[in-house]
């Protein structure tokens, strides 16, 4: 029996791609390069700062150069964290219904606490999350099982009684690693290289409210 639903953040609950893309384009401008169109940025938005920097500057950057650009990207994103970020349509209705049914909900994201500590309270969630685990909360990020186990420990619900919802392969891996039922959201951020049909999610959904059919 499912007693809690835990979610990834970027590309699952919140559409953060435009603000992430704006930070990347500001970084490109600082480096004298042309901006990238949103259509190229959105599919990579779940791949973190490193993935976005590689999109803009290439995957074969020297390590020092990559780290410098990554740090600068994070500073630029931090300066305009939520200019265009919104919840996906149906998310708040889903969360309200989960609460009505007596189910806990929470967030497990690879986003740094530096961002989640400010962004999550700002987002207009109908009910506050019971737990928030960021990418650096326990020193390792998904797909490592530790963030998942930390979250379930915080809410006092066994992993097998939890459902994990995300849009990336690491989300499905992380949930499966601890025995959670896994859900892939088809509105998330997928690159051309992604093969979500091979990730082994238990369920995939096209709209947040479809999740209710599986509880």
Coordinates of N, CA and C in Angstrom, one line a residue:
X1 N 0.8 -1.2 0.0 CA 0.0 0.0 0.0 C 0.9 1.3 0.0
X2 N 0.6 2.2 -0.9 CA 1.4 3.4 -1.0 C 0.9 4.4 0.1
X3 N 1.9 4.9 0.8 CA 1.6 5.9 1.9 C 2.2 7.2 1.6
X4 N 3.1 7.3 0.7 CA 3.8 8.6 0.4 C 4.2 8.6 -1.1
X5 N 4.1 9.8 -1.7 CA 4.6 10.0 -3.1 C 5.7 11.0 -3.0
X6 N 6.9 10.6 -3.5 CA 8.1 11.5 -3.5 C 8.4 11.9 -5.0
X7 N 8.8 13.1 -5.2 CA 9.0 13.6 -6.5 C 10.4 14.2 -6.7
X8 N 10.9 14.1 -7.9 CA 11.9 14.9 -8.4 C 11.4 16.4 -8.6
X9 N 12.2 17.3 -8.7 CA 11.8 18.7 -8.8 C 11.8 19.3 -10.2
X10 N 13.0 19.5 -10.8 CA 13.1 20.1 -12.1 C 12.6 19.1 -13.2
X11 N 11.6 19.6 -14.0 CA 11.1 18.7 -15.1 C 10.0 17.8 -14.6
X12 N 9.7 17.8 -13.3 CA 8.7 16.9 -12.8 C 7.6 17.7 -12.1
X13 N 8.0 18.4 -11.1 CA 7.0 19.3 -10.4 C 7.1 20.7 -11.0
X14 N 8.3 21.2 -11.2 CA 8.5 22.6 -11.6 C 9.2 22.7 -13.0
X15 N 8.7 23.6 -13.8 CA 9.3 23.9 -15.1 C 10.3 25.0 -14.9
X16 N 11.6 24.6 -14.7 CA 12.7 25.5 -14.4 C 13.6 25.8 -15.6
X17 N 13.2 25.2 -16.8 CA 14.1 25.3 -17.9 C 14.4 26.7 -18.4
X18 N 13.4 27.5 -18.4 CA 13.7 28.9 -18.9 C 14.6 29.7 -18.1
X19 N 14.6 29.5 -16.7 CA 15.5 30.2 -15.9 C 16.9 29.6 -16.0
X20 N 17.0 28.3 -16.1 CA 18.3 27.6 -16.3 C 18.9 28.1 -17.6
X21 N 18.0 28.1 -18.6 CA 18.5 28.5 -20.0 C 18.9 30.0 -20.0
X22 N 18.2 30.8 -19.3 CA 18.6 32.2 -19.2 C 20.0 32.4 -18.6
X23 N 20.3 31.6 -17.5 CA 21.6 31.6 -16.9 C 22.7 31.2 -17.9
X24 N 22.4 30.1 -18.6 CA 23.4 29.6 -19.6 C 23.6 30.7 -20.7
X25 N 22.6 31.3 -21.2 CA 22.8 32.3 -22.2 C 23.5 33.5 -21.7
X26 N 23.3 33.9 -20.4 CA 24.1 35.0 -19.9 C 25.6 34.6 -19.8
X27 N 25.8 33.4 -19.5 CA 27.2 32.9 -19.4 C 27.8 32.9 -20.8
X28 N 27.1 32.4 -21.8 CA 27.6 32.5 -23.2 C 27.9 33.9 -23.6
X29 N 27.0 34.8 -23.3 CA 27.2 36.2 -23.6 C 28.5 36.8 -23.0
X30 N 28.7 36.4 -21.7 CA 29.9 36.9 -21.0 C 31.2 36.4 -21.7
X31 N 31.1 35.2 -22.4 CA 32.2 34.6 -23.1 C 32.2 34.9 -24.5
X32 N 31.4 35.9 -24.9 CA 31.4 36.3 -26.3 C 30.8 35.4 -27.3
X33 N 29.9 34.5 -26.8 CA 29.3 33.5 -27.7 C 27.8 33.8 -27.9
X34 N 27.2 33.3 -29.0 CA 25.8 33.5 -29.3 C 24.9 32.7 -28.3
X35 N 23.7 33.2 -28.0 CA 22.8 32.4 -27.2 C 22.3 31.2 -27.9
X36 N 21.8 30.3 -27.1 CA 21.2 29.1 -27.6 C 19.6 29.2 -27.6
X37 N 18.9 28.7 -28.6 CA 17.5 28.7 -28.5 C 16.9 27.8 -27.4
X38 N 15.8 28.2 -26.8 CA 15.2 27.5 -25.8 C 14.9 26.0 -26.1
X39 N 14.6 25.8 -27.4 CA 14.3 24.4 -27.9 C 15.5 23.5 -27.7
X40 N 16.7 24.0 -27.7 CA 17.9 23.2 -27.5 C 18.2 23.1 -26.1
X41 N 17.9 24.0 -25.3 CA 18.2 24.0 -23.8 C 17.2 23.1 -23.1
X42 N 15.9 23.2 -23.3 CA 14.9 22.4 -22.5 C 15.3 20.9 -22.4
X43 N 15.6 20.2 -23.4 CA 15.9 18.8 -23.2 C 17.0 18.4 -22.3
X44 N 17.9 19.4 -22.0 CA 19.1 19.2 -21.2 C 18.9 19.7 -19.8
X45 N 17.8 20.3 -19.5 CA 17.6 21.1 -18.3 C 17.7 20.2 -17.0
X46 N 17.4 18.9 -17.2 CA 17.5 18.0 -16.0 C 18.9 17.5 -15.8
X47 N 19.9 17.8 -16.7 CA 21.2 17.3 -16.6 C 22.1 18.1 -15.7
X48 N 21.6 19.1 -15.0 CA 22.4 19.9 -14.1 C 23.3 20.9 -14.7
X49 N 24.0 21.6 -13.9 CA 24.9 22.7 -14.3 C 26.0 22.1 -15.3
X50 N 26.5 21.0 -15.0 CA 27.6 20.4 -15.9 C 27.0 20.1 -17.2
X51 N 25.8 19.5 -17.3 CA 25.2 19.2 -18.6 C 24.9 20.4 -19.4
X52 N 24.5 21.5 -18.8 CA 24.1 22.7 -19.5 C 25.4 23.4 -20.0
X53 N 26.4 23.4 -19.1 CA 27.7 24.0 -19.6 C 28.3 23.2 -20.8
X54 N 28.2 21.9 -20.7 CA 28.7 21.1 -21.8 C 27.8 21.4 -23.1
X55 N 26.5 21.6 -22.9 CA 25.7 22.0 -24.1 C 26.2 23.3 -24.7
X56 N 26.5 24.3 -23.9 CA 26.9 25.6 -24.4 C 28.4 25.6 -24.9
X57 N 29.3 24.9 -24.3 CA 30.7 25.0 -24.5 C 31.4 23.8 -25.0
X58 N 30.7 22.7 -25.1 CA 31.3 21.4 -25.6 C 31.6 20.5 -24.5
X59 N 31.6 19.2 -24.8 CA 31.8 18.2 -23.8 C 33.3 17.9 -23.4
X60 N 34.2 18.4 -24.2 CA 35.6 18.1 -24.0 C 36.4 19.2 -23.4
X61 N 35.8 20.0 -22.6 CA 36.5 21.1 -21.9 C 37.5 20.6 -20.9
X62 N 38.6 21.3 -20.8 CA 39.6 20.9 -19.7 C 38.9 21.0 -18.3
X63 N 39.3 20.2 -17.4 CA 38.6 20.2 -16.1 C 38.5 21.5 -15.4
X64 N 39.6 22.3 -15.4 CA 39.6 23.6 -14.7 C 38.7 24.5 -15.4
X65 N 38.6 24.5 -16.7 CA 37.7 25.4 -17.5 C 36.3 25.0 -17.2
X66 N 36.0 23.7 -17.2 CA 34.6 23.3 -16.9 C 34.2 23.7 -15.5
X67 N 35.1 23.6 -14.5 CA 34.7 23.9 -13.2 C 34.5 25.4 -13.0
X68 N 35.3 26.2 -13.7 CA 35.1 27.7 -13.6 C 33.8 28.1 -14.2
X69 N 33.5 27.5 -15.4 CA 32.2 27.8 -16.0 C 31.0 27.3 -15.2
X70 N 31.2 26.2 -14.7 CA 30.1 25.6 -13.8 C 29.8 26.5 -12.6
X71 N 30.8 27.0 -12.0 CA 30.6 27.8 -10.8 C 30.0 29.2 -11.2
X72 N 30.5 29.7 -12.3 CA 29.9 31.0 -12.8 C 28.4 30.8 -13.2
X73 N 28.1 29.7 -13.9 CA 26.7 29.4 -14.3 C 25.8 29.4 -13.0
X74 N 26.3 28.7 -12.0 CA 25.5 28.6 -10.7 C 25.3 30.0 -10.1
X75 N 26.3 30.8 -10.2 CA 26.1 32.2 -9.6 C 25.1 33.0 -10.4
X76 N 25.1 32.8 -11.8 CA 24.2 33.5 -12.6 C 22.7 33.0 -12.4
X77 N 22.6 31.7 -12.2 CA 21.3 31.1 -12.0 C 20.8 31.6 -10.6
X78 N 21.7 31.6 -9.6 CA 21.3 32.0 -8.3 C 20.8 33.4 -8.3
X79 N 21.3 34.3 -9.2 CA 20.9 35.7 -9.2 C 19.5 35.9 -9.8
X80 N 19.0 34.9 -10.5 CA 17.6 35.0 -11.1 C 17.0 33.6 -11.1
X81 N 16.7 33.1 -9.9 CA 16.3 31.7 -9.7 C 14.9 31.4 -10.2
X82 N 14.0 32.4 -10.1 CA 12.6 32.0 -10.4 C 11.9 33.1 -11.2
X83 N 12.6 33.7 -12.2 CA 12.0 34.7 -13.0 C 10.8 34.1 -13.8
X84 N 11.0 32.9 -14.4 CA 10.0 32.3 -15.2 C 9.6 30.9 -14.8
X85 N 10.1 30.4 -13.6 CA 9.8 29.1 -13.2 C 8.3 29.0 -12.7
X86 N 7.7 27.9 -13.1 CA 6.3 27.7 -12.7 C 6.1 26.2 -12.4
X87 N 5.0 25.9 -11.7 CA 4.6 24.5 -11.5 C 4.0 24.0 -12.8
X88 N 4.2 22.8 -13.1 CA 3.5 22.2 -14.3 C 2.0 22.1 -14.0
X89 N 1.2 22.3 -15.0 CA -0.2 22.2 -14.9 C -0.7 20.9 -14.3
X90 N -1.5 21.0 -13.3 CA -2.0 19.8 -12.6 C -1.3 19.4 -11.4
X91 N -0.1 19.9 -11.2 CA 0.7 19.5 -10.0 C 0.0 19.9 -8.7
X92 N -0.5 21.1 -8.6 CA -1.1 21.5 -7.3 C -2.4 20.7 -7.1
X93 N -3.1 20.5 -8.1 CA -4.3 19.7 -7.9 C -4.0 18.3 -7.5
X94 N -2.9 17.7 -8.0 CA -2.4 16.4 -7.5 C -2.0 16.4 -6.1
X95 N -1.3 17.4 -5.7 CA -0.8 17.5 -4.3 C -2.0 17.7 -3.3
X96 N -2.9 18.5 -3.7 CA -4.1 18.7 -2.9 C -4.9 17.4 -2.7
X97 N -5.0 16.6 -3.8 CA -5.7 15.3 -3.7 C -4.9 14.3 -2.8
X98 N -3.6 14.3 -3.0 CA -2.8 13.4 -2.1 C -3.0 13.7 -0.7
X99 N -3.0 15.0 -0.3 CA -3.3 15.4 1.1 C -4.7 14.9 1.5
X100 N -5.6 15.1 0.6 CA -7.0 14.7 0.9 C -7.1 13.2 1.2
X101 N -6.3 12.4 0.6 CA -6.3 11.0 0.7 C -5.4 10.5 1.9
X102 N -4.8 11.5 2.6 CA -3.9 11.1 3.7 C -2.6 10.6 3.3
X103 N -2.1 10.9 2.1 CA -0.8 10.5 1.7 C 0.2 11.7 1.9
X104 N 1.4 11.3 2.4 CA 2.5 12.3 2.5 C 3.1 12.6 1.1
X105 N 3.7 13.7 0.9 CA 4.4 14.0 -0.3 C 5.7 14.7 0.0
X106 N 6.7 14.5 -0.8 CA 8.0 15.2 -0.6 C 8.8 15.3 -1.9
X107 N 10.0 15.9 -1.7 CA 10.8 16.2 -2.9 C 12.2 15.6 -2.6
X108 N 12.7 14.8 -3.6 CA 14.1 14.4 -3.6 C 14.7 14.8 -4.9
X109 N 15.6 15.8 -4.9 CA 16.2 16.4 -6.1 C 17.7 16.4 -6.0
X110 N 18.3 16.5 -7.2 CA 19.8 16.6 -7.2 C 20.2 18.1 -7.2
X111 N 19.2 19.0 -7.2 CA 19.5 20.4 -7.1 C 20.1 20.7 -5.7
X112 N 21.0 21.6 -5.7 CA 21.7 22.0 -4.5 C 20.8 22.7 -3.5
X113 N 21.1 22.5 -2.2 CA 20.3 23.2 -1.2 C 20.4 24.7 -1.3
X114 N 21.5 25.2 -1.9 CA 21.6 26.6 -2.2 C 20.4 27.1 -3.0
X115 N 19.9 26.3 -3.8 CA 18.7 26.7 -4.7 C 17.4 26.2 -4.1
X116 N 17.3 24.9 -3.6 CA 16.1 24.4 -3.2 C 15.6 25.1 -1.9
X117 N 16.5 25.5 -1.1 CA 16.1 26.2 0.2 C 15.3 27.5 -0.1
X118 N 15.6 28.1 -1.2 CA 14.9 29.3 -1.6 C 13.7 29.1 -2.6
X119 N 14.0 28.1 -3.5 CA 13.0 27.9 -4.6 C 11.7 27.2 -4.1
X120 N 11.9 26.2 -3.3 CA 10.7 25.4 -2.9 C 9.7 26.2 -2.1
X121 N 10.2 27.0 -1.1 CA 9.2 27.8 -0.4 C 8.5 28.9 -1.2
X122 N 9.2 29.3 -2.3 CA 8.7 30.3 -3.2 C 7.6 29.7 -4.1
X123 N 7.7 28.4 -4.5 CA 6.7 27.8 -5.3 C 5.4 27.7 -4.6
X124 N 4.3 27.9 -5.4 CA 3.0 28.0 -4.7 C 2.3 26.6 -4.5
X125 N 3.0 25.7 -3.8 CA 2.5 24.4 -3.5 C 1.2 24.5 -2.6
X126 N 0.2 23.7 -3.0 CA -1.0 23.7 -2.2 C -0.8 23.3 -0.8
X127 N 0.1 22.3 -0.6 CA 0.5 21.8 0.7 C 2.0 21.7 0.8
X128 N 2.6 22.2 1.8 CA 4.1 22.1 1.9 C 4.6 20.7 1.9
X129 N 5.7 20.4 1.3 CA 6.2 19.0 1.3 C 6.6 18.6 2.7
X130 N 6.4 17.3 3.0 CA 6.8 16.7 4.3 C 8.3 16.6 4.4
X131 N 9.0 16.5 3.3 CA 10.4 16.4 3.4 C 11.0 16.9 2.1
X132 N 12.2 17.5 2.2 CA 13.0 18.0 1.0 C 14.4 17.5 1.2
X133 N 14.8 16.7 0.2 CA 16.2 16.2 0.2 C 16.8 16.7 -1.1
X134 N 17.9 17.5 -0.9 CA 18.6 18.1 -2.0 C 19.8 17.3 -2.4
X135 N 20.4 17.6 -3.5 CA 21.6 16.9 -4.0 C 22.7 16.8 -3.1
X136 N 22.8 17.7 -2.2 CA 24.0 17.7 -1.2 C 23.5 17.6 0.2
X137 N 22.3 17.2 0.4 CA 21.8 17.0 1.8 C 22.6 15.9 2.5
X138 N 22.8 14.8 1.8 CA 23.5 13.6 2.5 C 24.9 13.4 1.8
X139 N 25.4 14.3 1.0 CA 26.7 14.2 0.5 C 26.8 13.5 -0.8
X140 N 25.8 12.8 -1.2 CA 25.7 12.1 -2.5 C 24.3 12.4 -3.1
X141 N 24.2 12.2 -4.5 CA 23.0 12.5 -5.2 C 22.5 11.3 -5.8
X142 N 21.2 11.3 -6.3 CA 20.7 10.2 -7.1 C 21.6 9.9 -8.3
X143 N 21.7 8.7 -8.7 CA 20.9 7.5 -8.3 C 21.4 6.8 -7.1
X144 N 22.3 7.3 -6.3 CA 22.7 6.7 -5.0 C 21.4 6.5 -4.2
X145 N 21.3 5.4 -3.5 CA 20.1 5.2 -2.6 C 20.1 6.1 -1.4
X146 N 21.2 6.7 -1.0 CA 21.2 7.4 0.3 C 20.1 8.6 0.4
X147 N 20.0 9.4 -0.7 CA 19.0 10.4 -0.6 C 17.6 9.9 -0.4
X148 N 17.3 8.7 -1.1 CA 16.0 8.1 -1.0 C 15.7 7.6 0.4
X149 N 16.7 7.0 1.0 CA 16.6 6.4 2.3 C 16.5 7.5 3.4
X150 N 17.2 8.6 3.2 CA 17.2 9.7 4.1 C 15.7 10.3 4.1
X151 N 15.1 10.4 2.9 CA 13.8 11.0 2.8 C 12.8 10.1 3.5
X152 N 12.9 8.8 3.3 CA 11.9 7.9 3.9 C 12.1 7.8 5.4
X153 N 13.3 7.9 5.9 CA 13.6 8.0 7.3 C 13.0 9.2 7.9
X154 N 13.1 10.4 7.2 CA 12.6 11.6 7.8 C 11.0 11.6 7.9
X155 N 10.4 10.9 7.0 CA 8.9 10.8 7.1 C 8.4 9.6 7.8
X156 N 9.3 8.6 8.1 CA 8.9 7.4 8.8 C 8.0 6.5 8.1
X157 N 8.3 6.4 6.8 CA 7.5 5.5 5.9 C 8.5 4.6 5.1
X158 N 8.3 3.3 5.1 CA 9.2 2.4 4.4 C 9.3 2.7 2.9
X159 N 10.5 2.5 2.3 CA 10.6 2.7 0.9 C 9.6 2.0 0.0
X160 N 9.3 0.7 0.4 CA 8.3 -0.1 -0.3 C 6.9 0.5 -0.3
X161 N 6.7 1.4 0.6 CA 5.3 2.0 0.7 C 5.3 3.4 0.1
X162 N 6.4 3.7 -0.7 CA 6.6 5.0 -1.4 C 6.6 4.8 -2.9
X163 N 6.1 5.9 -3.5 CA 6.2 6.0 -5.0 C 7.1 7.1 -5.3
X164 N 8.0 6.9 -6.3 CA 8.9 8.0 -6.7 C 8.7 8.4 -8.1
X165 N 8.5 9.7 -8.3 CA 8.1 10.2 -9.6 C 9.2 11.1 -10.2
X166 N 9.6 10.9 -11.4 CA 10.7 11.7 -12.0 C 10.7 11.7 -13.5
X167 N 11.7 12.4 -14.1 CA 11.8 12.5 -15.5 C 13.1 12.1 -16.1
X168 N 14.0 11.5 -15.2 CA 15.3 11.2 -15.7 C 15.6 9.7 -15.3
X169 N 16.6 9.2 -16.0 CA 17.0 7.8 -15.8 C 17.4 7.6 -14.4
X170 N 18.2 8.5 -13.8 CA 18.7 8.4 -12.4 C 17.5 8.4 -11.5
X171 N 16.4 9.0 -11.8 CA 15.2 9.0 -10.9 C 14.7 7.6 -10.8
X172 N 14.5 7.0 -12.0 CA 14.0 5.6 -12.0 C 15.0 4.6 -11.3
X173 N 16.3 4.8 -11.6 CA 17.3 3.9 -11.0 C 17.2 4.1 -9.4
X174 N 17.2 5.3 -9.0 CA 17.2 5.6 -7.5 C 16.0 5.0 -6.9
X175 N 14.8 5.1 -7.4 CA 13.6 4.5 -6.9 C 13.7 3.0 -6.8
X176 N 14.1 2.4 -7.9 CA 14.2 1.0 -8.0 C 15.3 0.4 -7.0
X177 N 16.3 1.2 -6.8 CA 17.4 0.8 -5.9 C 17.0 0.5 -4.5
X178 N 15.9 1.2 -4.1 CA 15.4 1.1 -2.7 C 14.0 0.4 -2.6
X179 N 13.5 -0.1 -3.7 CA 12.3 -0.8 -3.7 C 11.0 0.1 -3.8
X180 N 11.2 1.3 -4.3 CA 10.0 2.2 -4.5 C 9.3 1.8 -5.8
X181 N 8.0 2.1 -5.9 CA 7.3 2.0 -7.2 C 7.7 3.3 -7.9
X182 N 8.1 3.1 -9.2 CA 8.7 4.2 -10.0 C 7.7 4.7 -11.1
X183 N 7.7 6.0 -11.2 CA 6.8 6.6 -12.2 C 7.6 7.6 -13.1
X184 N 7.5 7.5 -14.4 CA 8.1 8.4 -15.3 C 7.1 9.4 -15.9
X185 N 7.5 10.7 -15.8 CA 6.5 11.7 -16.3 C 6.9 12.0 -17.8
X186 N 6.0 11.9 -18.7 CA 6.3 12.2 -20.1 C 6.4 13.6 -20.5
X187 N 6.1 14.5 -19.5 CA 6.2 16.0 -19.8 C 7.6 16.5 -19.4
X188 N 8.5 15.6 -19.0 CA 9.8 16.1 -18.5 C 10.8 16.5 -19.5
X189 N 12.0 16.6 -19.1 CA 13.1 17.1 -20.0 C 13.8 15.9 -20.5
X190 N 13.7 15.6 -21.8 CA 14.3 14.4 -22.4 C 15.2 14.9 -23.6
X191 N 16.4 14.4 -23.6 CA 17.3 14.8 -24.7 C 17.2 13.7 -25.8
X192 N 17.8 14.0 -27.0 CA 17.7 13.0 -28.1 C 18.4 11.7 -27.7
X193 N 19.3 11.8 -26.8 CA 20.1 10.5 -26.4 C 19.3 9.7 -25.4
X194 N 18.3 10.3 -24.8 CA 17.6 9.5 -23.7 C 16.7 8.5 -24.4
X195 N 16.6 7.3 -23.7 CA 15.8 6.2 -24.1 C 14.9 5.8 -22.9
X196 N 13.9 6.7 -22.6 CA 13.1 6.4 -21.4 C 12.4 5.1 -21.4
X197 N 12.1 4.6 -22.6 CA 11.4 3.3 -22.7 C 12.2 2.1 -22.2
X198 N 13.5 2.4 -22.0 CA 14.5 1.4 -21.6 C 14.8 1.5 -20.1
X199 N 14.3 2.5 -19.4 CA 14.6 2.8 -18.0 C 14.0 1.9 -17.0
X200 N 12.9 1.2 -17.4 CA 12.3 0.3 -16.5 C 11.3 0.8 -15.5
X201 N 10.7 2.0 -15.8 CA 9.7 2.6 -14.8 C 8.5 1.6 -14.7
X202 N 7.9 1.6 -13.6 CA 6.7 0.8 -13.4 C 5.5 1.4 -14.1
X203 N 5.5 2.7 -14.2 CA 4.4 3.4 -14.8 C 4.9 4.6 -15.5
X204 N 4.2 5.1 -16.6 CA 4.5 6.4 -17.1 C 3.2 7.1 -17.3
X205 N 3.2 8.4 -17.1 CA 2.0 9.2 -17.2 C 2.2 10.5 -18.0
X206 N 1.1 11.0 -18.6 CA 1.2 12.1 -19.5 C 0.7 13.4 -18.8
X207 N 0.1 13.3 -17.6 CA -0.4 14.4 -16.8 C -0.4 14.1 -15.4
X208 N -0.1 15.0 -14.5 CA 0.0 14.7 -13.1 C -1.2 14.0 -12.5
X209 N -2.4 14.4 -12.9 CA -3.6 13.8 -12.3 C -3.7 12.3 -12.6
X210 N -3.1 11.9 -13.7 CA -3.1 10.4 -14.0 C -2.5 9.6 -13.0
X211 N -1.6 10.2 -12.1 CA -1.0 9.4 -11.1 C -2.0 8.8 -10.1
X212 N -3.1 9.6 -9.9 CA -4.2 9.1 -9.0 C -4.7 7.8 -9.4
X213 N -4.7 7.4 -10.6 CA -5.2 6.2 -11.1 C -4.4 5.0 -10.6
X214 N -3.2 5.3 -10.1 CA -2.3 4.2 -9.7 C -2.0 4.1 -8.2
X215 N -2.8 4.8 -7.5 CA -2.7 4.8 -6.0 C -3.8 4.0 -5.4

